[in-house]
Short mmCIF file of C-alpha atoms and ligand atoms in Angstrom, two decimals:
data_model
loop_
_atom_site.label_atom_id
_atom_site.label_comp_id
_atom_site.label_asym_id
_atom_site.label_seq_id
_atom_site.Cartn_x
_atom_site.Cartn_y
_atom_site.Cartn_z
CA MET A 1 102.74 32.82 65.42
CA SER A 2 100.38 34.13 62.77
CA VAL A 3 98.05 36.77 64.16
CA TRP A 4 95.20 34.99 62.35
CA ARG A 5 95.98 31.75 64.19
CA GLN A 6 95.98 33.68 67.46
CA TRP A 7 92.43 34.71 66.64
CA GLY A 8 91.47 31.20 65.58
CA LEU A 9 91.59 31.46 61.77
CA GLU A 10 93.97 29.53 59.54
CA PRO A 11 95.66 31.50 56.74
CA ILE A 12 95.38 29.86 53.31
CA ILE A 13 97.83 29.24 50.51
CA ASN A 14 96.52 31.26 47.59
CA GLY A 15 97.52 29.68 44.30
CA SER A 16 94.70 31.26 42.36
CA GLY A 17 95.94 34.83 41.87
CA ALA A 18 94.31 38.16 42.69
CA VAL A 19 91.00 36.85 43.98
CA THR A 20 88.89 39.27 46.03
CA ARG A 21 87.03 36.50 47.83
CA LEU A 22 90.31 35.15 49.23
CA GLY A 23 91.42 38.37 50.84
CA GLY A 24 93.26 40.01 47.96
CA ALA A 25 96.97 40.47 47.66
CA PRO A 26 99.33 40.26 50.64
CA MET A 27 100.80 43.77 50.97
CA PRO A 28 104.56 44.14 50.38
CA ALA A 29 106.60 45.33 53.39
CA GLU A 30 107.08 48.90 52.11
CA VAL A 31 103.31 49.25 51.53
CA LEU A 32 102.55 48.02 55.04
CA GLU A 33 105.15 50.39 56.45
CA ALA A 34 103.52 53.36 54.69
CA TYR A 35 100.12 52.24 56.01
CA VAL A 36 101.30 52.01 59.62
CA GLN A 37 103.16 55.33 59.58
CA ALA A 38 100.34 57.18 57.79
CA ALA A 39 97.83 55.94 60.33
CA ALA A 40 99.78 57.47 63.21
CA GLU A 41 99.08 61.11 62.29
CA SER A 42 96.05 63.15 61.24
CA VAL A 43 95.73 64.89 57.86
CA PRO A 44 92.57 66.31 56.25
CA LEU A 45 91.09 63.79 53.82
CA ASP A 46 90.51 66.29 51.00
CA GLN A 47 94.20 67.21 51.11
CA VAL A 48 95.10 63.52 51.06
CA GLN A 49 92.95 63.05 47.95
CA GLY A 50 94.52 66.17 46.42
CA LEU A 51 97.93 64.57 46.89
CA ALA A 52 96.59 61.32 45.40
CA SER A 53 95.26 63.22 42.40
CA ARG A 54 98.67 64.76 41.70
CA VAL A 55 100.49 61.43 42.02
CA LEU A 56 97.91 59.66 39.85
CA ALA A 57 98.17 62.38 37.21
CA GLU A 58 101.95 61.98 37.15
CA VAL A 59 101.86 58.17 36.97
CA THR A 60 98.98 57.79 34.49
CA GLY A 61 98.96 60.97 32.41
CA ALA A 62 95.33 61.59 33.46
CA GLU A 63 94.24 65.12 34.39
CA ALA A 64 93.25 63.97 37.87
CA GLY A 65 92.51 60.93 40.00
CA LEU A 66 90.91 59.69 43.16
CA VAL A 67 91.65 56.78 45.47
CA THR A 68 88.42 54.88 46.13
CA THR A 69 87.36 51.86 48.16
CA GLY A 70 87.75 49.54 45.16
CA ALA A 71 87.08 49.41 41.46
CA ALA A 72 83.40 48.71 42.12
CA ALA A 73 83.19 51.93 44.16
CA SER A 74 85.03 53.70 41.32
CA LEU A 75 82.28 52.54 38.95
CA THR A 76 79.54 53.87 41.23
CA LEU A 77 81.35 57.19 41.77
CA GLY A 78 82.22 57.53 38.08
CA THR A 79 78.62 56.90 37.12
CA ALA A 80 77.45 59.42 39.71
CA ALA A 81 79.90 61.93 38.21
CA PHE A 82 78.52 61.48 34.67
CA LEU A 83 74.93 61.71 35.98
CA ALA A 84 75.31 64.78 38.17
CA GLY A 85 78.51 66.62 37.19
CA LEU A 86 78.77 69.70 39.42
CA ASN A 87 74.99 70.22 39.49
CA LEU A 88 74.17 70.43 43.21
CA ALA A 89 70.50 69.53 42.78
CA ARG A 90 71.38 66.38 40.88
CA ILE A 91 74.06 65.42 43.41
CA GLU A 92 71.40 65.71 46.10
CA GLN A 93 68.88 63.71 44.07
CA LEU A 94 70.95 60.60 43.22
CA PRO A 95 70.26 57.67 42.90
CA PHE A 96 66.94 59.04 41.60
CA THR A 97 67.32 60.48 38.13
CA ALA A 98 63.87 61.79 37.22
CA GLY A 99 64.26 64.77 34.92
CA PHE A 100 67.77 64.24 33.57
CA PRO A 101 69.62 61.81 31.26
CA HIS A 102 70.52 58.58 33.03
CA GLU A 103 70.92 55.83 30.43
CA PHE A 104 74.32 54.15 30.03
CA LEU A 105 74.94 52.13 26.90
CA VAL A 106 76.76 48.82 27.36
CA ALA A 107 77.49 46.00 24.91
CA ARG A 108 75.32 43.01 25.81
CA GLU A 109 78.39 40.76 25.62
CA GLN A 110 80.10 42.92 28.28
CA ARG A 111 77.33 42.64 30.89
CA ASN A 112 78.64 41.17 34.16
CA GLY A 113 77.94 41.14 37.88
CA TYR A 114 80.00 44.26 38.52
CA ASP A 115 77.58 46.42 36.54
CA HIS A 116 75.45 46.44 39.68
CA ALA A 117 77.90 49.15 40.80
CA VAL A 118 76.87 51.32 37.83
CA ARG A 119 73.17 50.79 38.42
CA ALA A 120 73.65 51.60 42.12
CA ALA A 121 74.30 55.26 41.27
CA GLY A 122 70.94 55.48 39.50
CA ALA A 123 71.94 54.70 35.90
CA ARG A 124 69.80 52.47 33.73
CA LEU A 125 71.80 50.17 31.47
CA VAL A 126 70.73 50.02 27.85
CA GLU A 127 72.19 46.98 26.10
CA VAL A 128 73.47 47.13 22.55
CA GLY A 129 74.40 44.30 20.21
CA PHE A 130 74.04 40.60 20.85
CA ASN A 131 76.11 37.74 22.25
CA GLU A 132 75.76 35.56 19.17
CA ILE A 133 79.12 33.81 19.33
CA VAL A 134 78.54 32.47 22.85
CA ALA A 135 74.97 31.58 21.84
CA GLY A 136 76.31 29.71 18.81
CA ALA A 137 73.80 31.65 16.72
CA GLY A 138 76.05 33.92 14.67
CA VAL A 139 79.58 35.08 13.91
CA ARG A 140 79.56 38.84 14.60
CA ARG A 141 80.53 40.85 17.67
CA THR A 142 78.96 44.16 18.76
CA GLU A 143 79.25 46.81 16.03
CA LEU A 144 79.67 50.57 16.26
CA TRP A 145 76.42 51.38 14.48
CA GLU A 146 74.57 49.50 17.22
CA TYR A 147 75.91 51.92 19.82
CA GLU A 148 75.06 54.85 17.57
CA ALA A 149 71.51 53.63 17.00
CA ALA A 150 70.91 53.40 20.76
CA ILE A 151 71.98 56.98 21.57
CA GLY A 152 69.00 59.14 22.50
CA PRO A 153 68.04 62.17 24.60
CA ASN A 154 68.33 60.14 27.82
CA THR A 155 71.82 58.79 27.15
CA ALA A 156 74.26 59.93 29.83
CA GLY A 157 77.33 57.87 29.00
CA ILE A 158 78.85 54.65 27.74
CA LEU A 159 80.18 51.86 29.94
CA VAL A 160 83.00 49.74 28.51
CA VAL A 161 84.37 46.68 30.29
CA HIS A 162 87.97 46.61 29.14
CA ASP A 163 89.35 43.66 27.26
CA PRO A 164 92.11 43.91 24.69
CA HIS A 165 89.96 41.83 22.32
CA ALA A 166 86.79 43.90 22.80
CA ARG A 167 84.83 44.78 19.67
CA PRO A 168 84.45 47.44 18.52
CA PRO A 169 87.89 48.56 19.77
CA LEU A 170 87.78 51.02 22.67
CA ALA A 171 89.19 53.86 20.53
CA GLU A 172 86.22 53.60 18.14
CA VAL A 173 83.66 53.63 20.94
CA ILE A 174 85.38 56.69 22.45
CA GLY A 175 85.44 58.40 19.04
CA LEU A 176 81.70 57.90 18.60
CA ALA A 177 80.89 58.93 22.17
CA HIS A 178 82.85 62.16 21.95
CA ALA A 179 81.36 63.01 18.55
CA ARG A 180 77.96 62.78 20.26
CA GLY A 181 79.05 64.70 23.40
CA LEU A 182 78.99 61.63 25.65
CA PRO A 183 81.59 60.50 28.22
CA VAL A 184 83.01 56.96 28.48
CA LEU A 185 83.58 55.05 31.73
CA VAL A 186 85.98 52.10 31.46
CA ASP A 187 85.99 49.21 33.92
CA ALA A 188 89.62 48.08 33.85
CA ALA A 189 89.58 46.66 37.39
CA GLY A 190 91.72 43.61 36.70
CA GLU A 191 93.60 44.95 33.66
CA LEU A 192 96.94 45.49 35.43
CA PRO A 193 99.39 44.22 34.35
CA PRO A 194 100.17 45.15 31.63
CA ARG A 195 101.51 48.34 33.21
CA GLU A 196 100.98 50.25 29.98
CA ASN A 197 97.22 50.16 30.66
CA LEU A 198 97.77 52.76 33.40
CA ARG A 199 98.47 55.29 30.62
CA ARG A 200 97.06 53.73 27.48
CA LEU A 201 93.32 53.87 28.24
CA ILE A 202 93.58 57.53 29.25
CA ALA A 203 95.67 58.30 26.17
CA LEU A 204 92.92 56.76 24.03
CA GLY A 205 90.60 59.41 25.45
CA ALA A 206 88.63 57.47 28.09
CA ASP A 207 86.91 60.03 30.36
CA LEU A 208 87.13 57.88 33.49
CA VAL A 209 88.94 54.59 34.14
CA ALA A 210 88.51 52.31 37.17
CA PHE A 211 91.29 50.02 38.44
CA SER A 212 91.42 47.74 41.48
CA GLY A 213 94.01 48.55 44.15
CA GLY A 214 93.89 45.18 45.88
CA LYS A 215 94.56 42.93 42.91
CA ALA A 216 97.95 42.89 41.15
CA LEU A 217 98.79 46.41 42.41
CA CYS A 218 99.15 44.81 45.87
CA GLY A 219 97.72 47.81 47.69
CA PRO A 220 95.19 47.49 50.53
CA GLN A 221 92.44 45.14 49.41
CA GLY A 222 89.71 47.71 50.03
CA THR A 223 91.10 50.27 47.58
CA GLY A 224 90.77 51.24 43.94
CA LEU A 225 91.56 54.02 41.51
CA LEU A 226 89.40 56.34 39.49
CA ILE A 227 91.38 58.41 37.01
CA GLY A 228 90.38 60.73 34.20
CA LYS A 229 89.15 64.21 33.29
CA ARG A 230 89.36 66.83 36.01
CA GLU A 231 85.70 67.80 35.97
CA TRP A 232 84.44 64.22 36.46
CA ILE A 233 87.01 63.51 39.17
CA ALA A 234 85.93 66.69 40.98
CA SER A 235 82.32 65.53 40.88
CA ALA A 236 83.24 62.03 42.10
CA ALA A 237 85.33 63.52 44.93
CA LEU A 238 82.49 65.86 45.96
CA GLN A 239 80.08 62.94 46.10
CA MET A 240 82.45 60.84 48.21
CA LEU A 241 84.16 63.21 50.66
CA ASP A 242 82.74 64.18 54.03
CA LEU A 243 81.44 67.75 53.49
CA ASP A 244 80.31 68.78 56.94
CA ASP A 245 81.92 72.21 56.82
CA HIS A 246 80.96 75.85 56.21
CA PHE A 247 81.25 76.85 52.56
CA GLU A 248 83.02 80.04 53.74
CA LEU A 249 85.72 77.96 55.45
CA TRP A 250 85.95 75.05 53.00
CA GLU A 251 89.15 75.08 50.98
CA PRO A 252 89.53 71.89 48.96
CA PRO A 253 92.80 71.45 47.01
CA ALA A 254 92.25 73.57 43.89
CA ASP A 255 93.65 70.89 41.58
CA LEU A 256 91.07 68.38 42.85
CA ILE A 257 87.94 70.53 43.19
CA ASP A 258 87.63 74.06 41.77
CA ARG A 259 85.58 75.74 44.50
CA ASN A 260 84.77 78.67 42.19
CA ARG A 261 82.64 76.40 40.01
CA LEU A 262 80.25 75.70 42.91
CA ARG A 263 77.54 77.96 44.23
CA GLY A 264 77.42 76.13 47.54
CA LEU A 265 78.56 73.07 49.39
CA PRO A 266 76.51 69.93 48.77
CA ARG A 267 75.57 67.70 51.70
CA HIS A 268 77.11 64.23 51.92
CA GLY A 269 76.60 62.53 48.58
CA ILE A 270 75.82 59.08 47.30
CA GLY A 271 79.45 58.00 47.75
CA ARG A 272 79.75 58.98 51.42
CA GLY A 273 79.69 55.30 52.38
CA PHE A 274 82.80 54.70 50.25
CA LYS A 275 85.06 56.44 52.75
CA VAL A 276 88.76 55.85 52.09
CA SER A 277 91.08 56.30 55.04
CA LYS A 278 94.25 58.38 54.75
CA GLU A 279 96.44 55.35 55.44
CA GLN A 280 94.69 53.39 52.69
CA VAL A 281 95.41 56.21 50.25
CA LEU A 282 99.07 56.46 51.17
CA ALA A 283 99.55 52.70 51.11
CA LEU A 284 97.97 52.48 47.66
CA LEU A 285 100.12 55.30 46.29
CA THR A 286 103.18 53.48 47.66
CA ALA A 287 102.01 50.23 46.05
CA LEU A 288 101.41 52.02 42.75
CA ARG A 289 104.89 53.55 42.66
CA ARG A 290 106.38 50.14 43.50
CA PHE A 291 104.32 48.43 40.78
CA VAL A 292 105.43 50.94 38.16
CA ALA A 293 109.11 50.64 39.16
CA LEU A 294 109.28 46.79 39.22
CA ASP A 295 111.08 45.21 36.30
CA ALA A 296 108.41 43.14 34.56
CA PRO A 297 110.69 40.57 32.83
CA THR A 298 112.51 39.85 36.14
CA GLU A 299 109.20 39.46 37.92
CA GLN A 300 107.95 37.11 35.21
CA ARG A 301 111.15 35.03 35.39
CA GLN A 302 110.73 34.65 39.17
CA ARG A 303 107.14 33.47 38.70
CA LEU A 304 108.14 30.99 36.00
CA ASP A 305 110.86 29.74 38.31
CA LEU A 306 108.32 29.01 41.07
CA LEU A 307 106.18 27.05 38.62
CA HIS A 308 109.19 25.08 37.32
CA GLN A 309 110.06 24.14 40.91
CA LEU A 310 106.51 23.03 41.57
CA GLN A 311 106.49 21.08 38.33
CA SER A 312 109.56 19.08 39.35
CA LEU A 313 108.12 18.46 42.83
CA LEU A 314 105.12 16.85 41.08
CA ASP A 315 107.21 14.55 38.84
CA GLY A 316 105.79 11.08 38.43
CA LEU A 317 102.29 11.99 39.63
CA PRO A 318 99.37 10.71 37.51
CA GLY A 319 97.81 13.32 35.22
CA GLU A 320 99.48 15.84 32.97
CA ARG A 321 101.16 19.09 33.98
CA ARG A 322 101.44 21.82 31.38
CA LEU A 323 103.16 25.16 31.77
CA GLN A 324 101.33 28.03 30.07
CA ILE A 325 103.89 30.63 29.05
CA PRO A 326 102.40 33.99 28.03
CA GLY A 327 103.44 35.60 24.79
CA ASP A 328 104.29 38.97 26.35
CA THR A 329 106.65 39.97 29.15
CA GLU A 330 103.90 41.04 31.56
CA GLY A 331 101.52 38.12 31.14
CA MET A 332 101.05 35.67 34.00
CA PRO A 333 102.62 32.21 33.55
CA LEU A 334 100.31 29.44 34.81
CA LEU A 335 100.69 25.75 35.57
CA HIS A 336 97.82 23.49 34.50
CA VAL A 337 97.68 20.45 36.76
CA GLY A 338 95.60 17.55 35.45
CA THR A 339 94.04 15.50 38.23
CA GLY A 340 94.25 12.18 36.36
CA PRO A 341 91.55 9.67 37.24
CA ARG A 342 90.27 11.75 40.19
CA ALA A 343 87.67 14.43 39.44
CA ALA A 344 89.18 17.92 39.53
CA LEU A 345 86.20 19.20 41.52
CA GLU A 346 86.88 16.60 44.24
CA VAL A 347 90.58 17.47 44.43
CA CYS A 348 89.76 21.19 44.49
CA ARG A 349 87.32 20.70 47.37
CA ALA A 350 89.72 18.48 49.34
CA LEU A 351 92.54 21.02 48.98
CA ARG A 352 90.31 23.78 50.33
CA LYS A 353 89.28 21.64 53.29
CA GLY A 354 92.80 20.51 54.18
CA SER A 355 95.32 22.12 56.50
CA PRO A 356 96.51 24.61 55.46
CA PRO A 357 93.59 25.31 53.13
CA ILE A 358 94.81 25.61 49.55
CA TYR A 359 92.93 27.49 46.84
CA LEU A 360 93.83 26.87 43.20
CA GLY A 361 92.28 28.31 40.03
CA HIS A 362 88.95 26.59 39.35
CA GLY A 363 88.10 27.87 35.87
CA LEU A 364 88.97 24.60 34.06
CA LEU A 365 87.53 22.01 36.45
CA ASP A 366 85.27 20.64 33.71
CA GLN A 367 88.42 19.78 31.72
CA GLY A 368 89.96 17.96 34.70
CA ILE A 369 92.45 20.75 35.34
CA LEU A 370 93.46 22.83 38.38
CA VAL A 371 95.26 26.07 37.55
CA VAL A 372 98.21 27.28 39.64
CA ASN A 373 98.67 31.06 39.47
CA PRO A 374 101.98 32.15 41.05
CA LEU A 375 101.00 35.79 41.78
CA HIS A 376 100.71 35.33 45.54
CA LEU A 377 102.74 32.12 45.95
CA GLN A 378 105.98 32.08 47.92
CA ALA A 379 108.81 29.55 47.66
CA ALA A 380 107.98 28.30 51.16
CA HIS A 381 104.50 27.30 49.96
CA LEU A 382 105.74 24.95 47.25
CA PRO A 383 106.63 21.81 49.28
CA ILE A 384 103.28 22.00 51.10
CA LEU A 385 101.39 22.58 47.87
CA ALA A 386 103.19 19.66 46.18
CA ARG A 387 102.59 17.31 49.12
CA ARG A 388 98.88 18.12 49.28
CA LEU A 389 98.45 17.75 45.50
CA ARG A 390 100.16 14.32 45.68
CA GLU A 391 97.96 13.19 48.57
CA GLU A 392 94.74 14.26 46.90
CA ILE A 393 95.46 13.26 43.30
CA GLN A 394 96.62 9.83 44.44
CA ALA A 395 93.73 9.32 46.88
CA ALA A 396 91.63 6.39 45.70
C1 PLP B 1 87.57 42.79 40.43
C2 PLP B 1 86.69 43.49 39.48
C3 PLP B 1 85.89 44.57 39.90
C4 PLP B 1 85.80 45.01 41.34
O1 PLP B 1 87.01 45.45 41.85
P1 PLP B 1 87.16 45.77 43.41
O2 PLP B 1 88.45 46.53 43.50
O3 PLP B 1 87.19 44.46 44.13
O4 PLP B 1 85.98 46.60 43.82
C5 PLP B 1 85.14 45.23 38.96
N1 PLP B 1 85.15 44.88 37.65
C6 PLP B 1 85.90 43.83 37.21
C7 PLP B 1 85.86 43.48 35.76
C8 PLP B 1 86.70 43.11 38.11
O5 PLP B 1 87.45 42.09 37.67
#
């Protein structure tokens, strides 16, 4: 019997993909195994993060990396790194930034709820450009000169929320930033797959990149990655790790933190609440290696297969079903299920309230469509999902 049922909670069928609110990705067996075994022994956390840094460097081509408690924590730690570097007084002062540069430029069209994580470290966001296309008031996206015009003595960095269609292209923003001596932090939390993003954003010169560990990577839900230049990763690590030691005794892994660059040991920093456990780190590294080794076209074929099966189980039902096949081998195939005469919002609500509760993608409800994302669906879910869709779509 499900351990959740034993405790009185009913597990859901997640047909909406890597959604944080729904508990993230179920962990594959080998990831769980690493988690359980790693939890059974003690190892110093700074050494665990040193190991993580070496693995992340090998997998991503970055100079260094850190396992965090999620991409949002990576954004806070990355921001703290740009604000304070290895300056002990600034590390102590955060999130208060009086007396040093603390403005982060961000395109107005990229503002989103996750930028709270950047502001949490003490940064002040300075918006550039407009959102004229969404406003229906113009045809242009953000332009490079708008970033350039906003750079001033208080600018500490640039925040970019990654999207392959972002304008100006990431490479141009990085080029400008580096010409003006500024670092770039990229929020790429949900930008895996495609796997190439693990290397590509770093290769473009991004100083720090944040990824989620609990989305498509299928690591522990409460994990993330921060990868990038060694100096920034060292600062982020210093501001996260527990530092209750004597400086004379403290020997962090040299490839994570160069002790010689410090004139003392800071107290616990702004990221101390983002403690990552050793078993979370090892499970995420295991998940990362698995993700990189999986054959993307095979994986995509299996997902398409699930959707085809579901499609035939729904034959004859009112409303249209349309398979959305991505143009590239790592894109996610989706099934759009029209709810016919019944309002999609009603069907969506009824599915959530049924037994077992079923959660489908709800981004197209206003078009009368529920979206099935196969990322976390298993073959055993399909008959139940099909039966419940029939019951609810046909309900008068
Ligand atoms: C999911 C997401 C985050 C947060 O990631 P966590 O790993 O849940 O902390 C941040 N930014 C974007 C754009 C996201 O999609």
